[in-house]
GROMACS .gro file of C-alpha atoms in nm:
model
  373
    1UNK     CA    1   0.577   2.847  -1.354
    2UNK     CA    2   0.260   2.658  -1.264
    3UNK     CA    3   0.169   2.344  -1.459
    4UNK     CA    4  -0.154   2.145  -1.450
    5UNK     CA    5  -0.111   1.797  -1.602
    6UNK     CA    6  -0.388   1.546  -1.675
    7UNK     CA    7  -0.313   1.178  -1.742
    8UNK     CA    8  -0.590   0.920  -1.715
    9UNK     CA    9  -0.423   0.583  -1.772
   10UNK     CA   10  -0.118   0.381  -1.672
   11UNK     CA   11   0.078   0.472  -1.986
   12UNK     CA   12  -0.002   0.839  -1.930
   13UNK     CA   13   0.126   0.808  -1.574
   14UNK     CA   14   0.460   0.678  -1.707
   15UNK     CA   15   0.496   0.950  -1.969
   16UNK     CA   16   0.363   1.215  -1.733
   17UNK     CA   17   0.623   1.127  -1.470
   18UNK     CA   18   0.907   1.164  -1.720
   19UNK     CA   19   0.764   1.492  -1.847
   20UNK     CA   20   0.740   1.622  -1.490
   21UNK     CA   21   1.106   1.537  -1.430
   22UNK     CA   22   1.201   1.725  -1.747
   23UNK     CA   23   0.989   2.027  -1.654
   24UNK     CA   24   1.152   2.038  -1.311
   25UNK     CA   25   1.499   2.020  -1.466
   26UNK     CA   26   1.412   2.331  -1.665
   27UNK     CA   27   1.217   2.500  -1.388
   28UNK     CA   28   1.316   2.370  -1.041
   29UNK     CA   29   1.067   2.601  -0.868
   30UNK     CA   30   0.776   2.479  -1.078
   31UNK     CA   31   0.442   2.414  -0.907
   32UNK     CA   32   0.264   2.109  -1.049
   33UNK     CA   33  -0.086   1.980  -0.986
   34UNK     CA   34  -0.186   1.665  -1.168
   35UNK     CA   35  -0.425   1.382  -1.235
   36UNK     CA   36  -0.214   1.067  -1.260
   37UNK     CA   37  -0.074   0.766  -1.081
   38UNK     CA   38   0.199   0.643  -0.853
   39UNK     CA   39   0.483   0.728  -1.094
   40UNK     CA   40   0.379   1.090  -1.122
   41UNK     CA   41   0.322   1.106  -0.748
   42UNK     CA   42   0.677   0.983  -0.688
   43UNK     CA   43   0.815   1.286  -0.877
   44UNK     CA   44   0.638   1.539  -0.658
   45UNK     CA   45   0.370   1.802  -0.698
   46UNK     CA   46   0.011   1.767  -0.581
   47UNK     CA   47  -0.215   1.485  -0.696
   48UNK     CA   48  -0.578   1.578  -0.749
   49UNK     CA   49  -0.714   1.243  -0.867
   50UNK     CA   50  -0.561   0.896  -0.909
   51UNK     CA   51  -0.591   0.705  -1.237
   52UNK     CA   52  -0.754   0.413  -1.055
   53UNK     CA   53  -1.068   0.629  -1.043
   54UNK     CA   54  -1.054   0.728  -1.409
   55UNK     CA   55  -0.985   0.423  -1.628
   56UNK     CA   56  -1.322   0.362  -1.793
   57UNK     CA   57  -1.282   0.195  -2.131
   58UNK     CA   58  -1.516   0.178  -2.427
   59UNK     CA   59  -1.862   0.319  -2.497
   60UNK     CA   60  -2.051   0.084  -2.266
   61UNK     CA   61  -1.817   0.130  -1.969
   62UNK     CA   62  -1.824   0.510  -2.000
   63UNK     CA   63  -2.205   0.518  -2.013
   64UNK     CA   64  -2.227   0.289  -1.710
   65UNK     CA   65  -2.006   0.527  -1.513
   66UNK     CA   66  -2.139   0.851  -1.659
   67UNK     CA   67  -2.223   1.010  -1.324
   68UNK     CA   68  -1.865   0.961  -1.202
   69UNK     CA   69  -1.723   1.093  -1.529
   70UNK     CA   70  -1.935   1.410  -1.508
   71UNK     CA   71  -1.834   1.468  -1.145
   72UNK     CA   72  -1.468   1.435  -1.242
   73UNK     CA   73  -1.508   1.685  -1.526
   74UNK     CA   74  -1.669   1.938  -1.292
   75UNK     CA   75  -1.399   1.886  -1.028
   76UNK     CA   76  -1.122   1.928  -1.285
   77UNK     CA   77  -1.262   2.254  -1.424
   78UNK     CA   78  -1.303   2.402  -1.078
   79UNK     CA   79  -0.955   2.295  -0.968
   80UNK     CA   80  -0.785   2.442  -1.274
   81UNK     CA   81  -0.953   2.778  -1.229
   82UNK     CA   82  -0.852   2.790  -0.862
   83UNK     CA   83  -0.492   2.688  -0.939
   84UNK     CA   84  -0.465   2.924  -1.237
   85UNK     CA   85  -0.172   2.750  -1.416
   86UNK     CA   86   0.061   2.898  -1.675
   87UNK     CA   87   0.011   2.582  -1.881
   88UNK     CA   88  -0.238   2.297  -1.894
   89UNK     CA   89  -0.079   1.979  -2.030
   90UNK     CA   90  -0.306   1.699  -2.153
   91UNK     CA   91  -0.161   1.349  -2.192
   92UNK     CA   92  -0.365   1.129  -2.429
   93UNK     CA   93  -0.700   1.030  -2.260
   94UNK     CA   94  -0.899   1.228  -2.520
   95UNK     CA   95  -1.258   1.160  -2.414
   96UNK     CA   96  -1.193   1.349  -2.093
   97UNK     CA   97  -0.907   1.577  -2.189
   98UNK     CA   98  -1.065   1.738  -2.494
   99UNK     CA   99  -1.370   1.834  -2.290
  100UNK     CA  100  -1.142   2.005  -2.040
  101UNK     CA  101  -0.937   2.163  -2.321
  102UNK     CA  102  -1.247   2.337  -2.459
  103UNK     CA  103  -1.309   2.485  -2.117
  104UNK     CA  104  -0.951   2.593  -2.046
  105UNK     CA  105  -0.921   2.751  -2.390
  106UNK     CA  106  -1.236   2.954  -2.324
  107UNK     CA  107  -1.086   3.059  -1.990
  108UNK     CA  108  -0.770   3.183  -2.161
  109UNK     CA  109  -0.525   2.919  -2.039
  110UNK     CA  110  -0.246   2.787  -2.263
  111UNK     CA  111  -0.323   2.431  -2.375
  112UNK     CA  112  -0.056   2.175  -2.465
  113UNK     CA  113  -0.136   1.822  -2.578
  114UNK     CA  114   0.132   1.555  -2.529
  115UNK     CA  115   0.064   1.224  -2.707
  116UNK     CA  116  -0.204   1.277  -2.967
  117UNK     CA  117  -0.552   1.129  -2.951
  118UNK     CA  118  -0.574   0.859  -3.215
  119UNK     CA  119  -0.786   1.067  -3.451
  120UNK     CA  120  -0.601   0.908  -3.741
  121UNK     CA  121  -0.778   0.586  -3.637
  122UNK     CA  122  -1.126   0.712  -3.555
  123UNK     CA  123  -1.325   1.014  -3.437
  124UNK     CA  124  -1.157   1.233  -3.696
  125UNK     CA  125  -1.417   1.499  -3.616
  126UNK     CA  126  -1.214   1.579  -3.304
  127UNK     CA  127  -0.957   1.750  -3.527
  128UNK     CA  128  -1.174   2.061  -3.552
  129UNK     CA  129  -1.178   2.094  -3.173
  130UNK     CA  130  -0.804   2.031  -3.150
  131UNK     CA  131  -0.729   2.290  -3.419
  132UNK     CA  132  -0.935   2.546  -3.228
  133UNK     CA  133  -0.843   2.490  -2.862
  134UNK     CA  134  -0.482   2.367  -2.854
  135UNK     CA  135  -0.183   2.602  -2.853
  136UNK     CA  136   0.061   2.324  -2.938
  137UNK     CA  137   0.061   1.947  -2.976
  138UNK     CA  138   0.353   1.709  -2.930
  139UNK     CA  139   0.319   1.384  -3.125
  140UNK     CA  140   0.519   1.066  -3.068
  141UNK     CA  141   0.450   0.848  -3.372
  142UNK     CA  142   0.632   0.922  -3.700
  143UNK     CA  143   0.320   0.924  -3.918
  144UNK     CA  144   0.125   1.167  -3.697
  145UNK     CA  145   0.279   1.501  -3.797
  146UNK     CA  146   0.225   1.437  -4.172
  147UNK     CA  147  -0.133   1.341  -4.087
  148UNK     CA  148  -0.194   1.669  -3.905
  149UNK     CA  149  -0.019   1.867  -4.178
  150UNK     CA  150  -0.262   1.718  -4.430
  151UNK     CA  151  -0.549   1.824  -4.204
  152UNK     CA  152  -0.426   2.183  -4.158
  153UNK     CA  153  -0.343   2.152  -3.789
  154UNK     CA  154  -0.060   2.390  -3.707
  155UNK     CA  155   0.187   2.393  -3.417
  156UNK     CA  156   0.240   2.016  -3.421
  157UNK     CA  157   0.587   1.889  -3.328
  158UNK     CA  158   0.718   1.533  -3.357
  159UNK     CA  159   0.928   1.482  -3.042
  160UNK     CA  160   1.003   1.109  -3.069
  161UNK     CA  161   0.855   0.834  -2.859
  162UNK     CA  162   0.894   0.866  -2.479
  163UNK     CA  163   0.911   0.488  -2.438
  164UNK     CA  164   1.263   0.510  -2.580
  165UNK     CA  165   1.351   0.728  -2.280
  166UNK     CA  166   1.184   0.492  -2.035
  167UNK     CA  167   1.355   0.183  -2.176
  168UNK     CA  168   1.690   0.361  -2.206
  169UNK     CA  169   1.666   0.471  -1.842
  170UNK     CA  170   1.600   0.118  -1.722
  171UNK     CA  171   1.883  -0.044  -1.527
  172UNK     CA  172   2.114  -0.184  -1.794
  173UNK     CA  173   2.285  -0.408  -1.538
  174UNK     CA  174   1.962  -0.585  -1.442
  175UNK     CA  175   1.969  -0.953  -1.534
  176UNK     CA  176   1.720  -1.235  -1.569
  177UNK     CA  177   1.890  -1.410  -1.277
  178UNK     CA  178   1.827  -1.104  -1.058
  179UNK     CA  179   1.460  -1.110  -1.153
  180UNK     CA  180   1.430  -1.485  -1.089
  181UNK     CA  181   1.598  -1.460  -0.751
  182UNK     CA  182   1.391  -1.162  -0.640
  183UNK     CA  183   1.062  -1.334  -0.727
  184UNK     CA  184   1.133  -1.696  -0.633
  185UNK     CA  185   1.140  -1.826  -0.991
  186UNK     CA  186   1.326  -2.128  -1.123
  187UNK     CA  187   1.543  -2.168  -1.434
  188UNK     CA  188   1.269  -2.243  -1.687
  189UNK     CA  189   1.214  -1.981  -1.963
  190UNK     CA  190   0.983  -1.702  -1.852
  191UNK     CA  191   0.668  -1.608  -2.044
  192UNK     CA  192   0.539  -1.260  -1.964
  193UNK     CA  193   0.160  -1.231  -1.937
  194UNK     CA  194   0.041  -0.871  -1.963
  195UNK     CA  195  -0.339  -0.860  -1.934
  196UNK     CA  196  -0.372  -0.482  -1.924
  197UNK     CA  197  -0.440  -0.214  -1.665
  198UNK     CA  198  -0.822  -0.210  -1.659
  199UNK     CA  199  -1.061  -0.442  -1.478
  200UNK     CA  200  -1.248  -0.516  -1.800
  201UNK     CA  201  -0.926  -0.621  -1.972
  202UNK     CA  202  -0.849  -0.866  -1.693
  203UNK     CA  203  -1.192  -1.024  -1.724
  204UNK     CA  204  -1.157  -1.066  -2.100
  205UNK     CA  205  -0.788  -1.161  -2.134
  206UNK     CA  206  -0.683  -1.349  -1.821
  207UNK     CA  207  -0.872  -1.678  -1.879
  208UNK     CA  208  -0.706  -1.742  -2.217
  209UNK     CA  209  -0.364  -1.629  -2.096
  210UNK     CA  210  -0.369  -1.842  -1.782
  211UNK     CA  211  -0.487  -2.148  -1.976
  212UNK     CA  212  -0.147  -2.150  -2.148
  213UNK     CA  213   0.023  -2.191  -1.812
  214UNK     CA  214  -0.175  -2.507  -1.742
  215UNK     CA  215  -0.080  -2.656  -2.080
  216UNK     CA  216   0.290  -2.562  -2.087
  217UNK     CA  217   0.478  -2.669  -1.773
  218UNK     CA  218   0.807  -2.635  -1.967
  219UNK     CA  219   0.773  -2.257  -1.918
  220UNK     CA  220   0.694  -2.045  -1.613
  221UNK     CA  221   0.432  -1.775  -1.659
  222UNK     CA  222   0.462  -1.439  -1.488
  223UNK     CA  223   0.182  -1.181  -1.477
  224UNK     CA  224   0.278  -0.814  -1.487
  225UNK     CA  225   0.030  -0.718  -1.216
  226UNK     CA  226  -0.061  -0.367  -1.105
  227UNK     CA  227  -0.085  -0.290  -0.736
  228UNK     CA  228  -0.367  -0.043  -0.791
  229UNK     CA  229  -0.588  -0.334  -0.904
  230UNK     CA  230  -0.497  -0.559  -0.610
  231UNK     CA  231  -0.482  -0.936  -0.560
  232UNK     CA  232  -0.858  -0.984  -0.568
  233UNK     CA  233  -0.881  -0.874  -0.931
  234UNK     CA  234  -0.630  -1.137  -1.049
  235UNK     CA  235  -0.698  -1.431  -0.817
  236UNK     CA  236  -1.023  -1.559  -0.977
  237UNK     CA  237  -0.842  -1.636  -1.303
  238UNK     CA  238  -0.536  -1.815  -1.167
  239UNK     CA  239  -0.589  -2.190  -1.132
  240UNK     CA  240  -0.234  -2.312  -1.178
  241UNK     CA  241   0.079  -2.315  -0.963
  242UNK     CA  242   0.265  -2.232  -1.283
  243UNK     CA  243   0.153  -1.867  -1.267
  244UNK     CA  244   0.336  -1.607  -1.059
  245UNK     CA  245   0.228  -1.247  -1.011
  246UNK     CA  246   0.481  -0.967  -0.977
  247UNK     CA  247   0.374  -0.616  -0.896
  248UNK     CA  248   0.504  -0.306  -1.069
  249UNK     CA  249   0.802  -0.485  -1.228
  250UNK     CA  250   0.705  -0.454  -1.593
  251UNK     CA  251   1.048  -0.366  -1.731
  252UNK     CA  252   1.243  -0.621  -1.526
  253UNK     CA  253   0.992  -0.882  -1.646
  254UNK     CA  254   1.018  -0.778  -2.012
  255UNK     CA  255   1.396  -0.791  -1.996
  256UNK     CA  256   1.397  -1.135  -1.832
  257UNK     CA  257   1.123  -1.292  -2.045
  258UNK     CA  258   1.167  -1.536  -2.332
  259UNK     CA  259   0.828  -1.455  -2.490
  260UNK     CA  260   0.521  -1.246  -2.419
  261UNK     CA  261   0.142  -1.267  -2.445
  262UNK     CA  262   0.035  -0.904  -2.429
  263UNK     CA  263  -0.290  -0.710  -2.435
  264UNK     CA  264  -0.299  -0.443  -2.705
  265UNK     CA  265  -0.178  -0.108  -2.579
  266UNK     CA  266   0.147   0.060  -2.483
  267UNK     CA  267   0.284  -0.271  -2.353
  268UNK     CA  268   0.308  -0.413  -2.707
  269UNK     CA  269   0.560  -0.146  -2.804
  270UNK     CA  270   0.742  -0.185  -2.473
  271UNK     CA  271   0.780  -0.555  -2.548
  272UNK     CA  272   0.919  -0.478  -2.893
  273UNK     CA  273   1.171  -0.229  -2.752
  274UNK     CA  274   1.295  -0.508  -2.524
  275UNK     CA  275   1.320  -0.738  -2.832
  276UNK     CA  276   1.061  -0.974  -2.691
  277UNK     CA  277   0.886  -1.214  -2.932
  278UNK     CA  278   0.517  -1.163  -2.858
  279UNK     CA  279   0.158  -1.214  -2.961
  280UNK     CA  280  -0.102  -0.938  -2.917
  281UNK     CA  281  -0.440  -1.012  -2.760
  282UNK     CA  282  -0.756  -0.805  -2.742
  283UNK     CA  283  -1.111  -0.883  -2.642
  284UNK     CA  284  -1.370  -0.633  -2.522
  285UNK     CA  285  -1.740  -0.578  -2.476
  286UNK     CA  286  -1.913  -0.680  -2.802
  287UNK     CA  287  -2.099  -0.349  -2.842
  288UNK     CA  288  -1.782  -0.144  -2.786
  289UNK     CA  289  -1.598  -0.348  -3.048
  290UNK     CA  290  -1.888  -0.317  -3.294
  291UNK     CA  291  -1.881   0.062  -3.258
  292UNK     CA  292  -1.500   0.073  -3.291
  293UNK     CA  293  -1.505  -0.141  -3.606
  294UNK     CA  294  -1.776   0.078  -3.756
  295UNK     CA  295  -1.567   0.392  -3.725
  296UNK     CA  296  -1.202   0.278  -3.710
  297UNK     CA  297  -0.981   0.378  -4.004
  298UNK     CA  298  -0.674   0.164  -3.935
  299UNK     CA  299  -0.572  -0.186  -4.032
  300UNK     CA  300  -0.406  -0.277  -3.700
  301UNK     CA  301  -0.461  -0.225  -3.329
  302UNK     CA  302  -0.110  -0.276  -3.189
  303UNK     CA  303   0.145   0.004  -3.186
  304UNK     CA  304   0.407  -0.231  -3.327
  305UNK     CA  305   0.207  -0.293  -3.645
  306UNK     CA  306   0.081   0.064  -3.673
  307UNK     CA  307   0.434   0.204  -3.671
  308UNK     CA  308   0.564  -0.060  -3.911
  309UNK     CA  309   0.250  -0.025  -4.126
  310UNK     CA  310   0.244  -0.400  -4.171
  311UNK     CA  311   0.159  -0.712  -3.966
  312UNK     CA  312   0.485  -0.764  -3.776
  313UNK     CA  313   0.320  -0.931  -3.475
  314UNK     CA  314   0.004  -1.141  -3.481
  315UNK     CA  315  -0.306  -0.973  -3.341
  316UNK     CA  316  -0.569  -1.204  -3.191
  317UNK     CA  317  -0.884  -0.991  -3.168
  318UNK     CA  318  -1.223  -1.093  -3.027
  319UNK     CA  319  -1.318  -1.440  -3.163
  320UNK     CA  320  -0.961  -1.497  -3.288
  321UNK     CA  321  -0.851  -1.493  -2.924
  322UNK     CA  322  -0.939  -1.855  -2.859
  323UNK     CA  323  -0.740  -2.155  -2.728
  324UNK     CA  324  -0.657  -2.294  -3.074
  325UNK     CA  325  -0.531  -1.968  -3.228
  326UNK     CA  326  -0.346  -1.866  -2.914
  327UNK     CA  327  -0.173  -2.203  -2.892
  328UNK     CA  328  -0.063  -2.177  -3.255
  329UNK     CA  329   0.087  -1.832  -3.205
  330UNK     CA  330   0.241  -1.928  -2.873
  331UNK     CA  331   0.437  -2.207  -3.039
  332UNK     CA  332   0.563  -1.966  -3.304
  333UNK     CA  333   0.698  -1.715  -3.053
  334UNK     CA  334   0.859  -1.984  -2.835
  335UNK     CA  335   0.970  -2.266  -3.065
  336UNK     CA  336   1.011  -2.122  -3.415
  337UNK     CA  337   1.358  -1.963  -3.399
  338UNK     CA  338   1.334  -1.824  -3.753
  339UNK     CA  339   1.012  -1.644  -3.663
  340UNK     CA  340   1.162  -1.513  -3.339
  341UNK     CA  341   1.462  -1.371  -3.524
  342UNK     CA  342   1.243  -1.210  -3.790
  343UNK     CA  343   1.043  -1.032  -3.520
  344UNK     CA  344   1.358  -0.898  -3.359
  345UNK     CA  345   1.483  -0.769  -3.695
  346UNK     CA  346   1.156  -0.583  -3.747
  347UNK     CA  347   1.182  -0.439  -3.396
  348UNK     CA  348   1.519  -0.286  -3.489
  349UNK     CA  349   1.358  -0.109  -3.785
  350UNK     CA  350   1.075   0.022  -3.568
  351UNK     CA  351   1.321   0.159  -3.313
  352UNK     CA  352   1.492   0.359  -3.590
  353UNK     CA  353   1.160   0.522  -3.685
  354UNK     CA  354   1.085   0.649  -3.336
  355UNK     CA  355   1.319   0.947  -3.329
  356UNK     CA  356   1.577   0.862  -3.064
  357UNK     CA  357   1.578   0.929  -2.690
  358UNK     CA  358   1.488   1.267  -2.544
  359UNK     CA  359   1.114   1.303  -2.614
  360UNK     CA  360   1.028   1.415  -2.262
  361UNK     CA  361   1.300   1.679  -2.251
  362UNK     CA  362   1.220   1.810  -2.599
  363UNK     CA  363   0.856   1.846  -2.497
  364UNK     CA  364   0.941   2.022  -2.171
  365UNK     CA  365   1.176   2.262  -2.351
  366UNK     CA  366   0.910   2.350  -2.605
  367UNK     CA  367   0.639   2.403  -2.343
  368UNK     CA  368   0.858   2.641  -2.143
  369UNK     CA  369   0.963   2.832  -2.456
  370UNK     CA  370   0.598   2.869  -2.560
  371UNK     CA  371   0.494   2.998  -2.217
  372UNK     CA  372   0.769   3.262  -2.225
  373UNK     CA  373   0.677   3.391  -2.570
   0.00000   0.00000   0.00000
């Protein structure tokens, strides 16, 4: 079989790589072309475009890069037609992927969507397009299938959350001492700083995160850096010897850390699955946030709180992400043992809701069965 897979962000690269492994277990002779990152590339297949060229975030950033976005859409359509896959698999990244899905549906290709666009949060109008152009959708959050059932979207399957697979696959023998030794760290408790995977996120989040390192020498602060962004993107914000960068070691860092300061996104749920007491941060372009607030239909931005449907972790958004509020929350996640234990109890409940390991394999099995029908 021939598969064309499109992921546009770092989280999609992770989930795409695990899906590719599962597809190849089912179909060892599979041909795969993809848009993704280093993790997908490490599995095999042929990369068409790297996520470093795709990660535009928010209304303003997309408009500013509109020419590039349109060129990518045209390239993708042309490449799919020439490859002529048995299945096109879209992984999140809805602004781009749904445009391509309309085209591939019109061309008669089978469309599968893995990891739903967050239409339950905003842009609910996309449901009409999804109902029309998708052959099957695989959702990973427990409340998503009931949502789609209420909105008359058929062929939706809850497969569980693929992060459970990723965390379960992580080296269970890895220790904090191993991580310290490998990265030249001392014995002080480690605080994980996770500023995100986009350049805009670094500009908005890094100054507040790094300020903590200057004020708390009793901890050592470690940034989960991404090699695709490079040293030059991080260096302007680091003014303390108490900050260390490690590249592409997110899970070893989360396992070794004592607490985390994490930008809203997939990393918040990853932190919870590693039982890490954390505070969520988010700050973006003012116009993008204004538009999001105008249309958003959810009470929370972090996956941890969305799944729990209550404020398990504190979210510091826009003006709330300031030195005073961040310091207050930082003390709670590092010093208040009762609060730390309550977070870890809530994390256990969230883990139970996510459906158990095996999401990638269940999705691959279903895709192959649908193709053969």
